[in-house]
Short mmCIF file of N, CA and C and ligand atoms in Angstrom, two decimals:
data_model
loop_
_atom_site.label_atom_id
_atom_site.label_comp_id
_atom_site.label_asym_id
_atom_site.label_seq_id
_atom_site.Cartn_x
_atom_site.Cartn_y
_atom_site.Cartn_z
N UNK A 23 -17.07 -3.14 10.42
CA UNK A 23 -15.85 -3.64 9.75
C UNK A 23 -15.39 -2.62 8.70
N UNK A 24 -14.10 -2.38 8.62
CA UNK A 24 -13.60 -1.35 7.70
C UNK A 24 -13.57 -1.86 6.26
N UNK A 25 -13.43 -0.93 5.35
CA UNK A 25 -13.45 -1.24 3.91
C UNK A 25 -12.42 -2.32 3.53
N UNK A 26 -11.19 -2.17 4.02
CA UNK A 26 -10.16 -3.13 3.61
C UNK A 26 -10.31 -4.46 4.34
N UNK A 27 -10.91 -4.48 5.53
CA UNK A 27 -11.26 -5.76 6.15
C UNK A 27 -12.29 -6.49 5.29
N UNK A 28 -13.23 -5.73 4.72
CA UNK A 28 -14.24 -6.36 3.84
C UNK A 28 -13.60 -6.89 2.58
N UNK A 29 -12.61 -6.19 2.06
CA UNK A 29 -11.88 -6.70 0.89
C UNK A 29 -11.11 -7.96 1.28
N UNK A 30 -10.45 -7.92 2.44
CA UNK A 30 -9.69 -9.10 2.90
C UNK A 30 -10.61 -10.30 3.10
N UNK A 31 -11.84 -10.05 3.56
CA UNK A 31 -12.82 -11.12 3.80
C UNK A 31 -13.61 -11.50 2.55
N UNK A 32 -13.31 -10.82 1.42
CA UNK A 32 -13.99 -11.06 0.13
C UNK A 32 -15.48 -10.69 0.20
N UNK A 33 -15.82 -9.81 1.14
CA UNK A 33 -17.19 -9.30 1.17
C UNK A 33 -17.35 -8.21 0.13
N UNK A 34 -16.26 -7.55 -0.20
CA UNK A 34 -16.23 -6.58 -1.30
C UNK A 34 -15.22 -7.11 -2.30
N UNK A 35 -15.60 -7.13 -3.58
CA UNK A 35 -14.70 -7.70 -4.57
C UNK A 35 -13.58 -6.72 -4.90
N UNK A 36 -12.44 -7.28 -5.24
CA UNK A 36 -11.29 -6.48 -5.67
C UNK A 36 -10.54 -7.29 -6.70
N UNK A 37 -9.67 -6.62 -7.40
CA UNK A 37 -8.87 -7.28 -8.44
C UNK A 37 -7.58 -7.77 -7.78
N UNK A 38 -7.63 -9.01 -7.28
CA UNK A 38 -6.52 -9.54 -6.48
C UNK A 38 -5.39 -10.05 -7.39
N UNK A 39 -4.18 -9.66 -7.06
CA UNK A 39 -2.99 -10.06 -7.83
C UNK A 39 -2.21 -11.16 -7.11
N UNK A 40 -2.19 -11.11 -5.78
CA UNK A 40 -1.42 -12.09 -5.00
C UNK A 40 -2.03 -12.18 -3.61
N UNK A 41 -1.97 -13.38 -3.05
CA UNK A 41 -2.53 -13.58 -1.70
C UNK A 41 -1.77 -14.69 -1.01
N UNK A 42 -1.57 -14.54 0.29
CA UNK A 42 -1.11 -15.66 1.11
C UNK A 42 -1.92 -15.65 2.41
N UNK A 43 -1.49 -16.37 3.41
CA UNK A 43 -2.33 -16.47 4.62
C UNK A 43 -2.38 -15.15 5.41
N UNK A 44 -1.44 -14.26 5.17
CA UNK A 44 -1.37 -13.02 5.95
C UNK A 44 -1.73 -11.76 5.19
N UNK A 45 -1.55 -11.75 3.86
CA UNK A 45 -1.68 -10.52 3.07
C UNK A 45 -2.47 -10.74 1.79
N UNK A 46 -3.04 -9.63 1.30
CA UNK A 46 -3.64 -9.62 -0.04
C UNK A 46 -3.08 -8.41 -0.78
N UNK A 47 -2.78 -8.60 -2.05
CA UNK A 47 -2.40 -7.49 -2.93
C UNK A 47 -3.46 -7.36 -4.01
N UNK A 48 -3.98 -6.15 -4.18
CA UNK A 48 -5.01 -5.93 -5.19
C UNK A 48 -4.78 -4.58 -5.86
N UNK A 49 -5.38 -4.41 -7.03
CA UNK A 49 -5.18 -3.18 -7.79
C UNK A 49 -5.98 -2.03 -7.20
N UNK A 50 -5.32 -0.88 -7.08
CA UNK A 50 -5.99 0.31 -6.59
C UNK A 50 -7.10 0.70 -7.57
N UNK A 51 -8.24 1.07 -7.00
CA UNK A 51 -9.41 1.41 -7.83
C UNK A 51 -9.19 2.71 -8.60
N UNK A 52 -8.26 3.53 -8.14
CA UNK A 52 -8.00 4.84 -8.75
C UNK A 52 -6.49 4.98 -8.98
N UNK A 53 -5.96 4.23 -9.97
CA UNK A 53 -4.50 4.16 -10.12
C UNK A 53 -3.86 5.49 -10.49
N UNK A 54 -2.66 5.71 -9.95
CA UNK A 54 -1.91 6.93 -10.26
C UNK A 54 -0.72 6.63 -11.19
N UNK A 55 -0.60 5.41 -11.63
CA UNK A 55 0.48 5.01 -12.54
C UNK A 55 0.01 3.74 -13.24
N UNK A 56 0.74 3.29 -14.30
CA UNK A 56 0.30 2.07 -15.01
C UNK A 56 0.11 0.87 -14.09
N UNK A 57 0.96 0.75 -13.09
CA UNK A 57 0.77 -0.30 -12.08
C UNK A 57 0.62 0.37 -10.73
N UNK A 58 -0.47 0.11 -10.06
CA UNK A 58 -0.71 0.68 -8.72
C UNK A 58 -1.46 -0.37 -7.91
N UNK A 59 -0.70 -1.02 -7.03
CA UNK A 59 -1.27 -2.08 -6.19
C UNK A 59 -1.30 -1.64 -4.74
N UNK A 60 -2.19 -2.24 -4.00
CA UNK A 60 -2.24 -2.05 -2.55
C UNK A 60 -1.98 -3.40 -1.89
N UNK A 61 -1.14 -3.39 -0.88
CA UNK A 61 -0.89 -4.59 -0.07
C UNK A 61 -1.45 -4.34 1.31
N UNK A 62 -2.32 -5.23 1.75
CA UNK A 62 -2.92 -5.09 3.08
C UNK A 62 -2.73 -6.37 3.89
N UNK A 63 -2.55 -6.23 5.20
CA UNK A 63 -2.61 -7.43 6.05
C UNK A 63 -4.07 -7.85 6.20
N UNK A 64 -4.28 -9.16 6.36
CA UNK A 64 -5.66 -9.64 6.55
C UNK A 64 -6.20 -9.25 7.92
N UNK A 65 -5.31 -9.14 8.88
CA UNK A 65 -5.74 -8.67 10.21
C UNK A 65 -5.86 -7.16 10.18
N UNK A 66 -6.77 -6.63 10.98
CA UNK A 66 -6.94 -5.18 11.00
C UNK A 66 -5.84 -4.53 11.84
N UNK A 67 -5.04 -3.71 11.17
CA UNK A 67 -4.02 -2.88 11.82
C UNK A 67 -4.26 -1.48 11.27
N UNK A 68 -4.33 -0.50 12.15
CA UNK A 68 -4.76 0.84 11.71
C UNK A 68 -3.79 1.44 10.69
N UNK A 69 -2.52 1.40 11.00
CA UNK A 69 -1.53 1.96 10.07
C UNK A 69 -0.13 1.49 10.48
N UNK A 70 0.86 2.00 9.77
CA UNK A 70 2.24 1.54 10.02
C UNK A 70 2.65 1.77 11.46
N UNK A 71 2.18 2.86 12.06
CA UNK A 71 2.56 3.20 13.42
C UNK A 71 2.13 2.13 14.42
N UNK A 72 1.10 1.38 14.05
CA UNK A 72 0.56 0.34 14.94
C UNK A 72 1.04 -1.06 14.55
N UNK A 73 1.85 -1.15 13.52
CA UNK A 73 2.24 -2.46 13.00
C UNK A 73 3.40 -3.05 13.80
N UNK A 74 3.40 -4.36 13.94
CA UNK A 74 4.48 -5.03 14.67
C UNK A 74 5.64 -5.35 13.73
N UNK A 75 6.86 -5.41 14.27
CA UNK A 75 8.00 -5.82 13.45
C UNK A 75 7.80 -7.20 12.82
N UNK A 76 7.11 -8.08 13.54
CA UNK A 76 6.88 -9.44 13.01
C UNK A 76 6.01 -9.37 11.74
N UNK A 77 4.96 -8.55 11.80
CA UNK A 77 4.10 -8.40 10.62
C UNK A 77 4.87 -7.76 9.47
N UNK A 78 5.69 -6.77 9.79
CA UNK A 78 6.44 -6.08 8.73
C UNK A 78 7.49 -7.00 8.10
N UNK A 79 8.05 -7.90 8.88
CA UNK A 79 9.00 -8.86 8.30
C UNK A 79 8.29 -9.73 7.26
N UNK A 80 7.07 -10.14 7.59
CA UNK A 80 6.30 -10.94 6.62
C UNK A 80 5.91 -10.10 5.41
N UNK A 81 5.60 -8.83 5.65
CA UNK A 81 5.22 -7.94 4.54
C UNK A 81 6.37 -7.78 3.55
N UNK A 82 7.58 -7.73 4.07
CA UNK A 82 8.74 -7.54 3.20
C UNK A 82 8.83 -8.65 2.15
N UNK A 83 8.75 -9.88 2.59
CA UNK A 83 8.88 -10.97 1.61
C UNK A 83 7.67 -11.04 0.68
N UNK A 84 6.48 -10.70 1.19
CA UNK A 84 5.28 -10.71 0.33
C UNK A 84 5.41 -9.64 -0.76
N UNK A 85 5.85 -8.45 -0.36
CA UNK A 85 5.97 -7.36 -1.34
C UNK A 85 7.06 -7.68 -2.36
N UNK A 86 8.16 -8.26 -1.92
CA UNK A 86 9.22 -8.63 -2.86
C UNK A 86 8.70 -9.67 -3.86
N UNK A 87 7.94 -10.65 -3.36
CA UNK A 87 7.37 -11.66 -4.27
C UNK A 87 6.42 -10.99 -5.27
N UNK A 88 5.61 -10.07 -4.79
CA UNK A 88 4.65 -9.37 -5.65
C UNK A 88 5.36 -8.57 -6.74
N UNK A 89 6.40 -7.84 -6.38
CA UNK A 89 7.08 -6.99 -7.37
C UNK A 89 7.79 -7.85 -8.42
N UNK A 90 8.27 -9.01 -8.01
CA UNK A 90 8.87 -9.93 -8.99
C UNK A 90 7.78 -10.43 -9.94
N UNK A 91 6.64 -10.81 -9.37
CA UNK A 91 5.52 -11.29 -10.20
C UNK A 91 5.09 -10.23 -11.21
N UNK A 92 5.09 -8.97 -10.80
CA UNK A 92 4.63 -7.89 -11.66
C UNK A 92 5.72 -7.37 -12.59
N UNK A 93 6.93 -7.91 -12.47
CA UNK A 93 8.03 -7.46 -13.32
C UNK A 93 8.55 -6.09 -12.97
N UNK A 94 8.36 -5.70 -11.71
CA UNK A 94 8.79 -4.37 -11.26
C UNK A 94 10.18 -4.40 -10.62
N UNK A 95 10.65 -5.58 -10.28
CA UNK A 95 11.85 -5.66 -9.43
C UNK A 95 13.11 -5.12 -10.10
N UNK A 96 13.24 -5.31 -11.40
CA UNK A 96 14.50 -4.87 -12.03
C UNK A 96 14.49 -3.39 -12.36
N UNK A 97 13.37 -2.87 -12.89
CA UNK A 97 13.33 -1.45 -13.28
C UNK A 97 12.99 -0.53 -12.12
N UNK A 98 12.42 -1.05 -11.07
CA UNK A 98 12.12 -0.24 -9.89
C UNK A 98 10.66 0.14 -9.77
N UNK A 99 10.34 0.65 -8.62
CA UNK A 99 8.96 1.00 -8.26
C UNK A 99 9.03 1.87 -7.01
N UNK A 100 7.89 2.42 -6.63
CA UNK A 100 7.81 3.18 -5.38
C UNK A 100 6.91 2.44 -4.39
N UNK A 101 7.40 2.35 -3.17
CA UNK A 101 6.66 1.70 -2.08
C UNK A 101 6.41 2.76 -1.02
N UNK A 102 5.13 2.99 -0.72
CA UNK A 102 4.84 4.04 0.27
C UNK A 102 3.60 3.68 1.07
N UNK A 103 3.57 4.25 2.26
CA UNK A 103 2.38 4.11 3.09
C UNK A 103 2.05 5.47 3.69
N UNK A 104 0.80 5.89 3.54
CA UNK A 104 0.34 7.13 4.15
C UNK A 104 -0.06 6.81 5.59
N UNK A 105 0.50 7.57 6.51
CA UNK A 105 0.29 7.27 7.92
C UNK A 105 -0.39 8.43 8.63
N UNK A 106 -1.66 8.22 9.02
CA UNK A 106 -2.36 9.23 9.80
C UNK A 106 -2.79 10.45 9.00
N UNK A 107 -3.32 11.41 9.73
CA UNK A 107 -3.96 12.57 9.09
C UNK A 107 -2.98 13.37 8.24
N UNK A 108 -1.85 13.75 8.81
CA UNK A 108 -0.89 14.54 8.04
C UNK A 108 -0.27 13.75 6.91
N UNK A 109 -0.26 12.44 7.05
CA UNK A 109 0.27 11.59 5.98
C UNK A 109 -0.72 11.39 4.84
N UNK A 110 -1.96 11.85 5.03
CA UNK A 110 -2.96 11.73 3.98
C UNK A 110 -3.63 10.37 3.93
N UNK A 111 -3.58 9.63 5.03
CA UNK A 111 -4.22 8.31 5.06
C UNK A 111 -5.73 8.47 5.03
N UNK A 112 -6.37 7.83 4.06
CA UNK A 112 -7.83 7.91 3.93
C UNK A 112 -8.52 6.65 4.43
N UNK A 113 -7.91 5.50 4.19
CA UNK A 113 -8.49 4.24 4.66
C UNK A 113 -7.67 3.79 5.87
N UNK A 114 -8.33 3.68 7.00
CA UNK A 114 -7.63 3.42 8.27
C UNK A 114 -7.39 1.93 8.51
N UNK A 115 -6.79 1.31 7.53
CA UNK A 115 -6.34 -0.08 7.61
C UNK A 115 -5.00 -0.07 6.88
N UNK A 116 -3.96 -0.49 7.57
CA UNK A 116 -2.61 -0.45 7.00
C UNK A 116 -2.59 -0.92 5.55
N UNK A 117 -1.99 -0.12 4.69
CA UNK A 117 -1.81 -0.54 3.30
C UNK A 117 -0.57 0.10 2.73
N UNK A 118 0.12 -0.67 1.92
CA UNK A 118 1.29 -0.18 1.20
C UNK A 118 0.90 -0.01 -0.26
N UNK A 119 1.20 1.18 -0.78
CA UNK A 119 1.03 1.44 -2.21
C UNK A 119 2.29 0.97 -2.92
N UNK A 120 2.13 0.23 -4.00
CA UNK A 120 3.24 -0.15 -4.87
C UNK A 120 2.92 0.42 -6.24
N UNK A 121 3.75 1.38 -6.63
CA UNK A 121 3.45 2.17 -7.82
C UNK A 121 4.62 2.01 -8.79
N UNK A 122 4.30 1.74 -10.05
CA UNK A 122 5.39 1.57 -11.02
C UNK A 122 4.87 1.40 -12.43
N UNK A 123 5.72 0.85 -13.27
CA UNK A 123 5.37 0.65 -14.66
C UNK A 123 5.75 1.82 -15.53
N UNK A 124 6.35 2.85 -14.95
CA UNK A 124 6.83 4.01 -15.69
C UNK A 124 7.85 4.72 -14.83
N UNK A 125 8.53 5.70 -15.42
CA UNK A 125 9.48 6.51 -14.65
C UNK A 125 8.67 7.49 -13.81
N UNK A 126 8.80 7.42 -12.51
CA UNK A 126 7.97 8.24 -11.62
C UNK A 126 8.64 9.56 -11.31
N UNK A 127 7.81 10.59 -11.16
CA UNK A 127 8.32 11.89 -10.74
C UNK A 127 8.48 11.91 -9.23
N UNK A 128 9.36 12.79 -8.78
CA UNK A 128 9.52 13.03 -7.34
C UNK A 128 9.20 14.49 -7.12
N UNK A 129 8.11 14.76 -6.46
CA UNK A 129 7.60 16.14 -6.37
C UNK A 129 7.45 16.56 -4.91
N UNK A 130 7.41 17.88 -4.72
CA UNK A 130 7.07 18.39 -3.40
C UNK A 130 5.63 18.04 -3.10
N UNK A 131 5.37 17.52 -1.93
CA UNK A 131 4.04 17.04 -1.58
C UNK A 131 3.28 18.02 -0.71
N UNK A 132 3.93 19.12 -0.31
CA UNK A 132 3.29 20.06 0.60
C UNK A 132 3.16 21.41 -0.08
N UNK A 133 2.09 22.15 0.27
CA UNK A 133 1.94 23.52 -0.22
C UNK A 133 2.88 24.46 0.52
N UNK A 134 3.34 24.02 1.67
CA UNK A 134 4.21 24.88 2.48
C UNK A 134 5.64 24.81 1.96
N UNK A 135 6.40 25.85 2.26
CA UNK A 135 7.82 25.87 1.89
C UNK A 135 8.53 24.70 2.57
N UNK A 136 9.10 23.77 1.80
CA UNK A 136 9.72 22.59 2.42
C UNK A 136 10.86 22.95 3.37
N UNK A 137 11.45 24.14 3.18
CA UNK A 137 12.58 24.51 4.03
C UNK A 137 12.16 25.28 5.27
N UNK A 138 10.89 25.63 5.36
CA UNK A 138 10.41 26.39 6.52
C UNK A 138 10.32 25.46 7.73
N UNK A 139 10.65 26.00 8.88
CA UNK A 139 10.55 25.21 10.12
C UNK A 139 9.08 24.92 10.42
N UNK A 140 8.82 23.76 10.96
CA UNK A 140 7.42 23.38 11.30
C UNK A 140 6.95 24.21 12.48
P1 AMP B 7 -4.71 6.21 1.32
O1 AMP B 7 -5.00 7.61 0.89
O2 AMP B 7 -3.25 5.93 1.45
O3 AMP B 7 -5.52 5.81 2.52
O4 AMP B 7 -5.13 5.31 0.09
C1 AMP B 7 -6.34 4.64 -0.02
C2 AMP B 7 -6.36 4.05 -1.42
O5 AMP B 7 -7.39 3.09 -1.48
C3 AMP B 7 -6.61 5.06 -2.53
O6 AMP B 7 -5.52 5.05 -3.45
C4 AMP B 7 -7.91 4.57 -3.16
O7 AMP B 7 -7.94 4.75 -4.55
C5 AMP B 7 -7.91 3.09 -2.78
N1 AMP B 7 -9.22 2.45 -2.70
C6 AMP B 7 -10.30 2.88 -2.02
N2 AMP B 7 -11.32 2.01 -2.15
C7 AMP B 7 -10.84 0.99 -2.91
C8 AMP B 7 -11.41 -0.22 -3.40
N3 AMP B 7 -12.67 -0.59 -3.11
N4 AMP B 7 -10.64 -1.02 -4.17
C9 AMP B 7 -9.38 -0.68 -4.46
N5 AMP B 7 -8.77 0.44 -4.03
C10 AMP B 7 -9.51 1.28 -3.27
#
């Protein structure tokens, strides 16, 4: 069983902020901003590429509810998911990062020239 399945099953403890029958939101163990949450489906889905539109529709309302609860909805936040090797995904269970609580920078994420052809 993967790490985030164990968190979803409460076999590994986490700092849970919101939960419903399909999703759990908990605080990232290594935050990159004042607020850094992870939203995971309770079912094991490898990443966004494998996710169904039905699951994503449910994720949308869960994430919106979470950001309202955290007071992020009016000032804004960043929502991102790392997908696969080039995306930098480390835990192979779909998760959305919700980062906020401050004005976030927008930086180049690659060492390569962003304008160079792949
Ligand atoms: P990613 O690189 O997108 O796969 O992100 C994985 C994230 O999971 C990282 O931001 C880690 O800090 C976070 N993480 C790993 N283990 C835990 C854990 N036990 N509890 C909370 N967050 C975790």
